PDB file of C-alpha atoms and ligand atoms in Angstrom:
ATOM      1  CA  UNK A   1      11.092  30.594 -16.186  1.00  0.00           C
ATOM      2  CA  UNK A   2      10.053  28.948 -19.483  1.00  0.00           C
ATOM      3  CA  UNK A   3      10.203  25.488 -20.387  1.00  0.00           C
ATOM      4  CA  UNK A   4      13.661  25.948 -22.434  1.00  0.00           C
ATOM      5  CA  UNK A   5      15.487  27.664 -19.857  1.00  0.00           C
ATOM      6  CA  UNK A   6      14.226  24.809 -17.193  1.00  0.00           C
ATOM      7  CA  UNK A   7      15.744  22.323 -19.664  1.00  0.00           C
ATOM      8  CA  UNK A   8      18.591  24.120 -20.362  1.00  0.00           C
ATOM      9  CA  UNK A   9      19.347  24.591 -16.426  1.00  0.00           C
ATOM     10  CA  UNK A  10      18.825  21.162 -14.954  1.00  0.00           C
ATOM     11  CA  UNK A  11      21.113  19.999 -18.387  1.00  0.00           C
ATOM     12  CA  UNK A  12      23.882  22.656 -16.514  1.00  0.00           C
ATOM     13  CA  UNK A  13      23.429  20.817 -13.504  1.00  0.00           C
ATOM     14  CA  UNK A  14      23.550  17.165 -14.816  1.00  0.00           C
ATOM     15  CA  UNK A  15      26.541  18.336 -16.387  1.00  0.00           C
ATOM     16  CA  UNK A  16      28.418  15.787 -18.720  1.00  0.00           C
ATOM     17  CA  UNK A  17      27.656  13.221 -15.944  1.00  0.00           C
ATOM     18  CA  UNK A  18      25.861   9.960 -17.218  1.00  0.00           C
ATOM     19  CA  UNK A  19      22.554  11.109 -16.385  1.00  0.00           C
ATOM     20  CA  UNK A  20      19.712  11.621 -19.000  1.00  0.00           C
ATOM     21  CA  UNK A  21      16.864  14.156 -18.406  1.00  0.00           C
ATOM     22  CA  UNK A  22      13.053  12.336 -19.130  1.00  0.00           C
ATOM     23  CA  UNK A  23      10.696  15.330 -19.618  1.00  0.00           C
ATOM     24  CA  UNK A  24       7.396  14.135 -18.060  1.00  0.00           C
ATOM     25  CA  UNK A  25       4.347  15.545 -20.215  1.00  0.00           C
ATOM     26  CA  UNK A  26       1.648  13.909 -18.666  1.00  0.00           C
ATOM     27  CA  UNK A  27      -1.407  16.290 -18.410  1.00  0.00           C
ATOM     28  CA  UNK A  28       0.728  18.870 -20.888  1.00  0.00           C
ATOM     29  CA  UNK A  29      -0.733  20.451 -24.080  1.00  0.00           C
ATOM     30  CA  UNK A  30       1.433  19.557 -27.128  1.00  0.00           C
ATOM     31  CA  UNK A  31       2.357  23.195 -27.748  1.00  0.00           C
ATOM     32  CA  UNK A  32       4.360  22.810 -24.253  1.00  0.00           C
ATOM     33  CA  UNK A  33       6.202  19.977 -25.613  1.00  0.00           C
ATOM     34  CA  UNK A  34       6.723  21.235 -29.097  1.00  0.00           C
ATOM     35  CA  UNK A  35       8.339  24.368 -26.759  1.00  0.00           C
ATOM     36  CA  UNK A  36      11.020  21.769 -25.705  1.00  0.00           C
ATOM     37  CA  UNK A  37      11.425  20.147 -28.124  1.00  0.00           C
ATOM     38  CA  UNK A  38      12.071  23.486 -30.466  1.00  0.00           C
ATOM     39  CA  UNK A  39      14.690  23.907 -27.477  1.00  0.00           C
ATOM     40  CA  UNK A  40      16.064  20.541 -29.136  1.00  0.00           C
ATOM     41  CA  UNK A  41      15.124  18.153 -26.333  1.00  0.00           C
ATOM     42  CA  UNK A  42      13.909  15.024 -27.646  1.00  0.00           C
ATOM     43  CA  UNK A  43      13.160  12.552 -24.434  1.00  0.00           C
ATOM     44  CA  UNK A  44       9.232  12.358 -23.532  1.00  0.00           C
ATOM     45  CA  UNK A  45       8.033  10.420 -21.107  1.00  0.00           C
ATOM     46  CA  UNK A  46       4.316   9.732 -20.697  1.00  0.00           C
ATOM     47  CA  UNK A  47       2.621   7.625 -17.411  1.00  0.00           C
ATOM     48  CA  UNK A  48      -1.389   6.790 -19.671  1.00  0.00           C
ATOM     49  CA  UNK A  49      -0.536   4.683 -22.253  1.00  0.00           C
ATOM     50  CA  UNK A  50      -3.924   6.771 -24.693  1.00  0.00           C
ATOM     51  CA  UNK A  51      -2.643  10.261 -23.461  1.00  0.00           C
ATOM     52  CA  UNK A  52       1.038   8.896 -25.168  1.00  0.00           C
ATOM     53  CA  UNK A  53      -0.245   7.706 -28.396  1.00  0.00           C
ATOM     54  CA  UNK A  54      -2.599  10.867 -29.307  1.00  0.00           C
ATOM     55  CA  UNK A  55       0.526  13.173 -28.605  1.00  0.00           C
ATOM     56  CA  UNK A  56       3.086  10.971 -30.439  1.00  0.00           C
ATOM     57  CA  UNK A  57       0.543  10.755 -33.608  1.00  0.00           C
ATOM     58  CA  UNK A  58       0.586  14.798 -33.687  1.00  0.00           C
ATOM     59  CA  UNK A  59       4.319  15.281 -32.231  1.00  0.00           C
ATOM     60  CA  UNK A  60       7.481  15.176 -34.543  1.00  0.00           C
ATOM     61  CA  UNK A  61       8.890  11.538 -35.392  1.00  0.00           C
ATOM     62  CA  UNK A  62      12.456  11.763 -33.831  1.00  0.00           C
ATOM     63  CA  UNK A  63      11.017  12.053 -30.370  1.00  0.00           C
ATOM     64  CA  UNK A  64      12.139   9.367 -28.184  1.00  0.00           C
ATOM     65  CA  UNK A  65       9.086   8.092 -26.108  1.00  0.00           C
ATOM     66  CA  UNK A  66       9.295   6.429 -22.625  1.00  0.00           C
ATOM     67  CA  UNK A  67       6.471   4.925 -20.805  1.00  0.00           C
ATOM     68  CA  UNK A  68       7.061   5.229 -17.263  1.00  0.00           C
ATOM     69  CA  UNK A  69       3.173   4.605 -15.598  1.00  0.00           C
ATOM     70  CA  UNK A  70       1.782   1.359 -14.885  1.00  0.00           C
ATOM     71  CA  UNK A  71       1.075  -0.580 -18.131  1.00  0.00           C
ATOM     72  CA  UNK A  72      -2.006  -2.991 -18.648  1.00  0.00           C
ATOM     73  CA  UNK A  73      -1.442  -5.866 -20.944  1.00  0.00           C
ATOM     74  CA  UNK A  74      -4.446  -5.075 -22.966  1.00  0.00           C
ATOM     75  CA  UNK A  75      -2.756  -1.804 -23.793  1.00  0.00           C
ATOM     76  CA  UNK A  76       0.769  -3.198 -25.181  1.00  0.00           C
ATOM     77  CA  UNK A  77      -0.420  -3.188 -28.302  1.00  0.00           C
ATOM     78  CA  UNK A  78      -1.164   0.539 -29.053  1.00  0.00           C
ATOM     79  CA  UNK A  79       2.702   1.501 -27.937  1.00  0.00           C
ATOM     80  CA  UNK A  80       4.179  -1.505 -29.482  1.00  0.00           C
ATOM     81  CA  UNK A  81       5.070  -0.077 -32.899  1.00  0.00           C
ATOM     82  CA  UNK A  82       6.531   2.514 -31.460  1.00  0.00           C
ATOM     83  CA  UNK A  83       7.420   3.012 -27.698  1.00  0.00           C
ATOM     84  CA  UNK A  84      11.495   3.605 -27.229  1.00  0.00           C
ATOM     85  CA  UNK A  85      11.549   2.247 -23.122  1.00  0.00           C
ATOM     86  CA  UNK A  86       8.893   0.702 -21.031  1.00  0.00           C
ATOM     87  CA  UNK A  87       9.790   1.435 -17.409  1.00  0.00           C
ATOM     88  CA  UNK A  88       6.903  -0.434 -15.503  1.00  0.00           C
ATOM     89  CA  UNK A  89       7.628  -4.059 -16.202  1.00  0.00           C
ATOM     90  CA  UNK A  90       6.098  -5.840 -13.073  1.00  0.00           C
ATOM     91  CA  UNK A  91       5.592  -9.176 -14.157  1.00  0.00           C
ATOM     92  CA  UNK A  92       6.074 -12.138 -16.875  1.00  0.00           C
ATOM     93  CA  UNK A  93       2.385 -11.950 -17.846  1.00  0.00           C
ATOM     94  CA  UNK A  94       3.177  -8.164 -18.933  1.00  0.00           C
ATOM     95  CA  UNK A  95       6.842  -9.025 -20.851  1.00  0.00           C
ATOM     96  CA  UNK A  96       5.284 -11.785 -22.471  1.00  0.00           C
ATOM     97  CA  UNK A  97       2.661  -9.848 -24.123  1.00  0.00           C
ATOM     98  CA  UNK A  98       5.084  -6.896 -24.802  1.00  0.00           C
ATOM     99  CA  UNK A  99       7.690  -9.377 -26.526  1.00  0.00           C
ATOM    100  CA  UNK A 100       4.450 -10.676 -28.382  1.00  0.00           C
ATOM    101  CA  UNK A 101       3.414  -7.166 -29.545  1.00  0.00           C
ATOM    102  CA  UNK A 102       7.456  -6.518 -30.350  1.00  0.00           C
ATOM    103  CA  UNK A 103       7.192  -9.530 -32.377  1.00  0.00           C
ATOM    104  CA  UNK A 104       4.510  -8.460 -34.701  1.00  0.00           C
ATOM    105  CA  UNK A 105       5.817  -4.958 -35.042  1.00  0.00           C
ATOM    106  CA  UNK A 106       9.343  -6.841 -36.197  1.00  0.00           C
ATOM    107  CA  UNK A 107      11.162  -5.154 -33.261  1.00  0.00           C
ATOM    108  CA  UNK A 108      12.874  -5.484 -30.093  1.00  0.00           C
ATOM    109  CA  UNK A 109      11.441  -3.667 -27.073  1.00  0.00           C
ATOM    110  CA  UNK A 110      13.326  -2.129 -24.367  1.00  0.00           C
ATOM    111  CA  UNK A 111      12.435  -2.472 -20.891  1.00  0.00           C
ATOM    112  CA  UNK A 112      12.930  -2.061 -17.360  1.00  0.00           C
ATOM    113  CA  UNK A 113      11.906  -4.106 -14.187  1.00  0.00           C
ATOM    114  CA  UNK A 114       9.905  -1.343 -12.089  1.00  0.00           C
ATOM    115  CA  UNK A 115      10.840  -2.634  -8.328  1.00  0.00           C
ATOM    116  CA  UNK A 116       9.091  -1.877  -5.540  1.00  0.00           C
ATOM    117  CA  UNK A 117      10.924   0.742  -2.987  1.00  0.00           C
ATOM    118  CA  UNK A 118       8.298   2.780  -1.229  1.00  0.00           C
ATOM    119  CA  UNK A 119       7.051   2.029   1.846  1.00  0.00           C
ATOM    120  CA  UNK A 120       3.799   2.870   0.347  1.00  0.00           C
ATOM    121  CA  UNK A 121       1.366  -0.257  -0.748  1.00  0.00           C
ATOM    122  CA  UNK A 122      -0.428   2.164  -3.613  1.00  0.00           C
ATOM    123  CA  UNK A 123       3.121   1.854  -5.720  1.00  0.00           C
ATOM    124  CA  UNK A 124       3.138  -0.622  -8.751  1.00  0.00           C
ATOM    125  CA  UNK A 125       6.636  -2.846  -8.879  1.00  0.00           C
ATOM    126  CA  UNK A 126       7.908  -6.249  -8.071  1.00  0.00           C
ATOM    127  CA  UNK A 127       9.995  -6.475  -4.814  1.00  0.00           C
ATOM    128  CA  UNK A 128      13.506  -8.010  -4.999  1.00  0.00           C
ATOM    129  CA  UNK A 129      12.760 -11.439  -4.281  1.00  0.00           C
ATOM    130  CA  UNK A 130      10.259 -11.458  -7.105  1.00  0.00           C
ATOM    131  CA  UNK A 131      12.222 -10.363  -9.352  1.00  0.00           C
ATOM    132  CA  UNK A 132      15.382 -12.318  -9.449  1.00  0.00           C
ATOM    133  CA  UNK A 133      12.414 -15.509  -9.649  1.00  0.00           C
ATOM    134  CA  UNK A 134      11.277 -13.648 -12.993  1.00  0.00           C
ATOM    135  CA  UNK A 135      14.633 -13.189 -14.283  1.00  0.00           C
ATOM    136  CA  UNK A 136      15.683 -17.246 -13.319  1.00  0.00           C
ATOM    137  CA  UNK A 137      12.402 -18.200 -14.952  1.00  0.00           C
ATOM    138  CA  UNK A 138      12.357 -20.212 -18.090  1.00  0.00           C
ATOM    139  CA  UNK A 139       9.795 -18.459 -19.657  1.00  0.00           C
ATOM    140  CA  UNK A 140      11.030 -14.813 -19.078  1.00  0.00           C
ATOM    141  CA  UNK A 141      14.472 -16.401 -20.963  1.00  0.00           C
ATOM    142  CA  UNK A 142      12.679 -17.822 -24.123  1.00  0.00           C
ATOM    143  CA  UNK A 143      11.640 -14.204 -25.060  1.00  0.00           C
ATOM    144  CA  UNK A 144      13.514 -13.149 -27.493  1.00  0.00           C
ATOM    145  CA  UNK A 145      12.145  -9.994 -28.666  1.00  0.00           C
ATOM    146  CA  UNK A 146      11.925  -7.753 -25.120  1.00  0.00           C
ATOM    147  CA  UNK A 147      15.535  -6.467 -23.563  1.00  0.00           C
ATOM    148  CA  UNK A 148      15.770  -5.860 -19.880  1.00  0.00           C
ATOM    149  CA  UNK A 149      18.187  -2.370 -19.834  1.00  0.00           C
ATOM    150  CA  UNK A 150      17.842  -1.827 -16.091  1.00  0.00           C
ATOM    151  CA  UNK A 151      15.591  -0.723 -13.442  1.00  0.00           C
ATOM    152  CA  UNK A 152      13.410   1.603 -12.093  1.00  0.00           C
ATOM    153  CA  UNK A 153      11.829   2.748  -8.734  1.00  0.00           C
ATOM    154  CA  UNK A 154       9.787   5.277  -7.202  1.00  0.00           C
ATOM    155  CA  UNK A 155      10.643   6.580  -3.970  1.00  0.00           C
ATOM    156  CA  UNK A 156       8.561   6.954  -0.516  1.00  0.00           C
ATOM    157  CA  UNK A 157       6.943  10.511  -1.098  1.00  0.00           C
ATOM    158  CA  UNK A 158       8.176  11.824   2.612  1.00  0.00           C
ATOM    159  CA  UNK A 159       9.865  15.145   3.305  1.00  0.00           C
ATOM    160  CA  UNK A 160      12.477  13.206   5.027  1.00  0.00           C
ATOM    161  CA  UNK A 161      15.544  12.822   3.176  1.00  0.00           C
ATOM    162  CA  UNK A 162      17.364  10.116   4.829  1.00  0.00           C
ATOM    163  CA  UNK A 163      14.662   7.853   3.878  1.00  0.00           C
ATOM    164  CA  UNK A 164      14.912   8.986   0.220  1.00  0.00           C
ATOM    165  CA  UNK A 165      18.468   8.253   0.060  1.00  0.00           C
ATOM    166  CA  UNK A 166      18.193   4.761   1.686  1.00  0.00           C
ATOM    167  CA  UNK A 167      15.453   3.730  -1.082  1.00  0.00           C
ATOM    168  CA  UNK A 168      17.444   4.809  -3.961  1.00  0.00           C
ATOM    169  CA  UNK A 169      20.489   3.390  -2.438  1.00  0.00           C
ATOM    170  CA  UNK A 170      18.778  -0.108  -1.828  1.00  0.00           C
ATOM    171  CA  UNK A 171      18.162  -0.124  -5.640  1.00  0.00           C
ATOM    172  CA  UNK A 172      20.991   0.821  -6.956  1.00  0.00           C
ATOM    173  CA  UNK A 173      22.575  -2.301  -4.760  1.00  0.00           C
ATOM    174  CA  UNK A 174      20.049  -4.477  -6.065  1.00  0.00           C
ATOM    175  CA  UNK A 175      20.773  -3.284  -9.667  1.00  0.00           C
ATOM    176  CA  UNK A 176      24.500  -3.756  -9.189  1.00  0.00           C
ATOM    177  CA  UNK A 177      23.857  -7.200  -7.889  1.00  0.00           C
ATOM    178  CA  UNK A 178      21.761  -8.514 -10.601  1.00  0.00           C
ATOM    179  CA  UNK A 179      24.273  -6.842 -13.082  1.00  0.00           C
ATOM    180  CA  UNK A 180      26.359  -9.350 -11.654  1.00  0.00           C
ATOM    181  CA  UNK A 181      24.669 -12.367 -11.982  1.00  0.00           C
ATOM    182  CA  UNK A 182      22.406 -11.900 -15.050  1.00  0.00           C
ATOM    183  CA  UNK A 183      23.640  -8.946 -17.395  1.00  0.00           C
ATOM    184  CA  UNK A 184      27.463  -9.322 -16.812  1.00  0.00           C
ATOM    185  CA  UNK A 185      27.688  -9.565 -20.280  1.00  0.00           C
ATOM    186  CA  UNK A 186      25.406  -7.155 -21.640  1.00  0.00           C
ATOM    187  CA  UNK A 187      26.327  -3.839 -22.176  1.00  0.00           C
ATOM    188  CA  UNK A 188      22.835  -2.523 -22.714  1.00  0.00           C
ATOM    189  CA  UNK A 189      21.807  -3.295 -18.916  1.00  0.00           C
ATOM    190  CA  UNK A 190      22.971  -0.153 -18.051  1.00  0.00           C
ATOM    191  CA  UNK A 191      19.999   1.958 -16.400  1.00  0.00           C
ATOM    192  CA  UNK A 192      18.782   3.055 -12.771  1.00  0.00           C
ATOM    193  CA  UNK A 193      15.531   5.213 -13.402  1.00  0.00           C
ATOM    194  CA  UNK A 194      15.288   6.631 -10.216  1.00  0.00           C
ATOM    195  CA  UNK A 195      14.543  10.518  -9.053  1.00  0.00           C
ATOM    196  CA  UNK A 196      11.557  12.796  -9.566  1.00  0.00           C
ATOM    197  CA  UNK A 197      10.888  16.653  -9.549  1.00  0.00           C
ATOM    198  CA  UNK A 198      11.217  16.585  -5.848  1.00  0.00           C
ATOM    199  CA  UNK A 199      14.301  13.773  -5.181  1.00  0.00           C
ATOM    200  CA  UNK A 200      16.209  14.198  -8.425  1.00  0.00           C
ATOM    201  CA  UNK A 201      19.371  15.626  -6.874  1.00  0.00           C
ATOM    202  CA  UNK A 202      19.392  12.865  -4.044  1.00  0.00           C
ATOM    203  CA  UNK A 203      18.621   9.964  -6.829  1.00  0.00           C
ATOM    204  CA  UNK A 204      21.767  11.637  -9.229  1.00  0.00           C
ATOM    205  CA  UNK A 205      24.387  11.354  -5.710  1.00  0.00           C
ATOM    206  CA  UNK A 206      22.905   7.667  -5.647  1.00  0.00           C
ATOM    207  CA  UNK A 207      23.659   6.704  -9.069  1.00  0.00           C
ATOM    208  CA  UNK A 208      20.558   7.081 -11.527  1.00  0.00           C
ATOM    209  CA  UNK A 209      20.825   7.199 -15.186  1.00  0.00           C
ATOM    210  CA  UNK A 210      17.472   8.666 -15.661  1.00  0.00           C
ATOM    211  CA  UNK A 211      15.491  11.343 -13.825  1.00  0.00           C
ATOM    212  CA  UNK A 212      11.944  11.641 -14.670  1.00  0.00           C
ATOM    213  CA  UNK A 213      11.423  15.590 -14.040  1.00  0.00           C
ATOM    214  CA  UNK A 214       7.928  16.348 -15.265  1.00  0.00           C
ATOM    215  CA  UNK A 215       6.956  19.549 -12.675  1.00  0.00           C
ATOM    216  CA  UNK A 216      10.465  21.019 -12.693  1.00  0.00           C
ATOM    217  CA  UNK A 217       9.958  21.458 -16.451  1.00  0.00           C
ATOM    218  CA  UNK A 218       6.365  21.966 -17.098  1.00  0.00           C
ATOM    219  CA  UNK A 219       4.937  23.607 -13.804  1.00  0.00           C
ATOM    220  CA  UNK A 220       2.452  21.848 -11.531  1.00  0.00           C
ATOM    221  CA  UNK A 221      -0.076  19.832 -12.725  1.00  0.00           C
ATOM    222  CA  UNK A 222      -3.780  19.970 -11.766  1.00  0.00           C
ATOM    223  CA  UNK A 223      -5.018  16.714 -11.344  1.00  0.00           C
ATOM    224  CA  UNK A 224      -7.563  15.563 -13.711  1.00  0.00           C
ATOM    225  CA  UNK A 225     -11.261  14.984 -12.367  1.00  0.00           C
ATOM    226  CA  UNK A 226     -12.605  11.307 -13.850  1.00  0.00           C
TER     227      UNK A 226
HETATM  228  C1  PLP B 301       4.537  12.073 -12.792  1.00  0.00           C
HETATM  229  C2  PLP B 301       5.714  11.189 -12.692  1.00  0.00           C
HETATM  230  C3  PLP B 301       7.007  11.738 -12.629  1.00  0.00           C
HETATM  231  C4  PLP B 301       7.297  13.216 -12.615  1.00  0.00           C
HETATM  232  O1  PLP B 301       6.837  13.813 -11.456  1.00  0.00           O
HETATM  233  P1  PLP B 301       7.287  15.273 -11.004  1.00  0.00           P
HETATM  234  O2  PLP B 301       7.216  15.227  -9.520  1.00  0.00           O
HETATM  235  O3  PLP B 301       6.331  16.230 -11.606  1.00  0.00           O
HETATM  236  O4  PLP B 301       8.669  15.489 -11.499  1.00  0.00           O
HETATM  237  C5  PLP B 301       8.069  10.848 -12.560  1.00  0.00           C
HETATM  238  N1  PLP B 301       7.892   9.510 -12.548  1.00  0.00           N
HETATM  239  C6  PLP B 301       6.661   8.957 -12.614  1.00  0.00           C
HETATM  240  C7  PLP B 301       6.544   7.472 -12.601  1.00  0.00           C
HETATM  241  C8  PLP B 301       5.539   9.774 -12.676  1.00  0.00           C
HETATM  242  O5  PLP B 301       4.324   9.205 -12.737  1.00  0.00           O
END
């Protein structure tokens, strides 16, 4: 199938559920995202912060561009002016210099607190305990120009589903829980980025607001020799 009519079925099967569709280009020639974007799909999401800013320089202006790969601080800067949601947040030394960045672009960035689900040590994120310390911290309140809108997780790749479903059940529950306690008044924490090309139905049943489908969309992806 082509890219449009992969959009346009996984849109059928989201349905008018509260669940937005990420298009993962990583590794993809601009042509294939112009091809969904021409099918009027406008949500990007790149994991190499250089990759991302070469293809939003060349792509349309009205694309909406999510970061959802590890981010070093030394790179804030080059998404900063532009970047629409930053999904790898994993500690106060990386908000801090992405509400410093946000600050000299005169905007306020959007983020969300990558936790750590896997059972796999290779997978960036903070676990839970870590995280509610970050969000009590004094110095993660004074920042003013960074917005925390939710949370995000990878799950365990394993062909077993059970365990699937128990990760992206354990953070939704976290998410509820520190919805609760430190966004119950904030409307914009609102997101659970959870489900991939091969979990996406699971992480939907479980509650995400996101799915990050890159080979679903695109095809498979050859991974690049360095
Ligand atoms: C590559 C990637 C995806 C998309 O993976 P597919 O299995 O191709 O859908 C989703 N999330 C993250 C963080 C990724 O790096």
């Amino acid at each position: 199938m082509s890219i449009a009519a992969n959009i346009s079925a996984i849109k059928k099967e989201i349905g008018t559920s509260n669940v937005k569709l990420i298009a993962v280009s990583k590794t993809k020639p601009v042509e294939s995202i112009l091809e969904a974007y021409e099918a009027g799909h406008r949500l990007f999401g790149e994991n190499m912060v250089q990759e991302l800013v070469e293809k939003y320089e060349k792509l349309p202006k009205d694309i909406e561009w999510h970061l959802i790969g590890h981010l070093q601080t030394n790179k804030v800067k080059y998404i900063a002016p532009f970047i629409n949601l930053i999904h790898s947040v994993d500690s106060l030394k990386l908000i801090q210099e992405i509400n410093k960045q946000a600050l000299k672009n005169n905007r306020i960035i959007d983020c969300l607190l990558q936790l750590e689900i896997a059972d796999e040590e290779t997978k960036f994120g903070m676990d839970m305990a870590e995280a509610i310390d970050f969000l009590r911290s004094n110095e993660f309140q004074e920042l003013k120009n960074v917005r925390i809108c939710g949370v995000m997780g990878i799950a365990t790749l394993t062909d077993n589903p059970k365990m699937t479903e128990e990760e992206f059940y354990e953070l939704k529950t976290f998410f509820n829980g520190i919805k609760d306690t430190f966004f119950r008044k904030d409307p914009a924490f609102k997101e659970v980025s959870m489900g991939m090309s091969g979990d996406y139905k699971l992480a939907i049943a479980k509650g995400s607001t996101l799915i990050r489908l890159g080979s679903t969309i695109f095809g498979g992806r050859q991974l690049k020799a360095k």
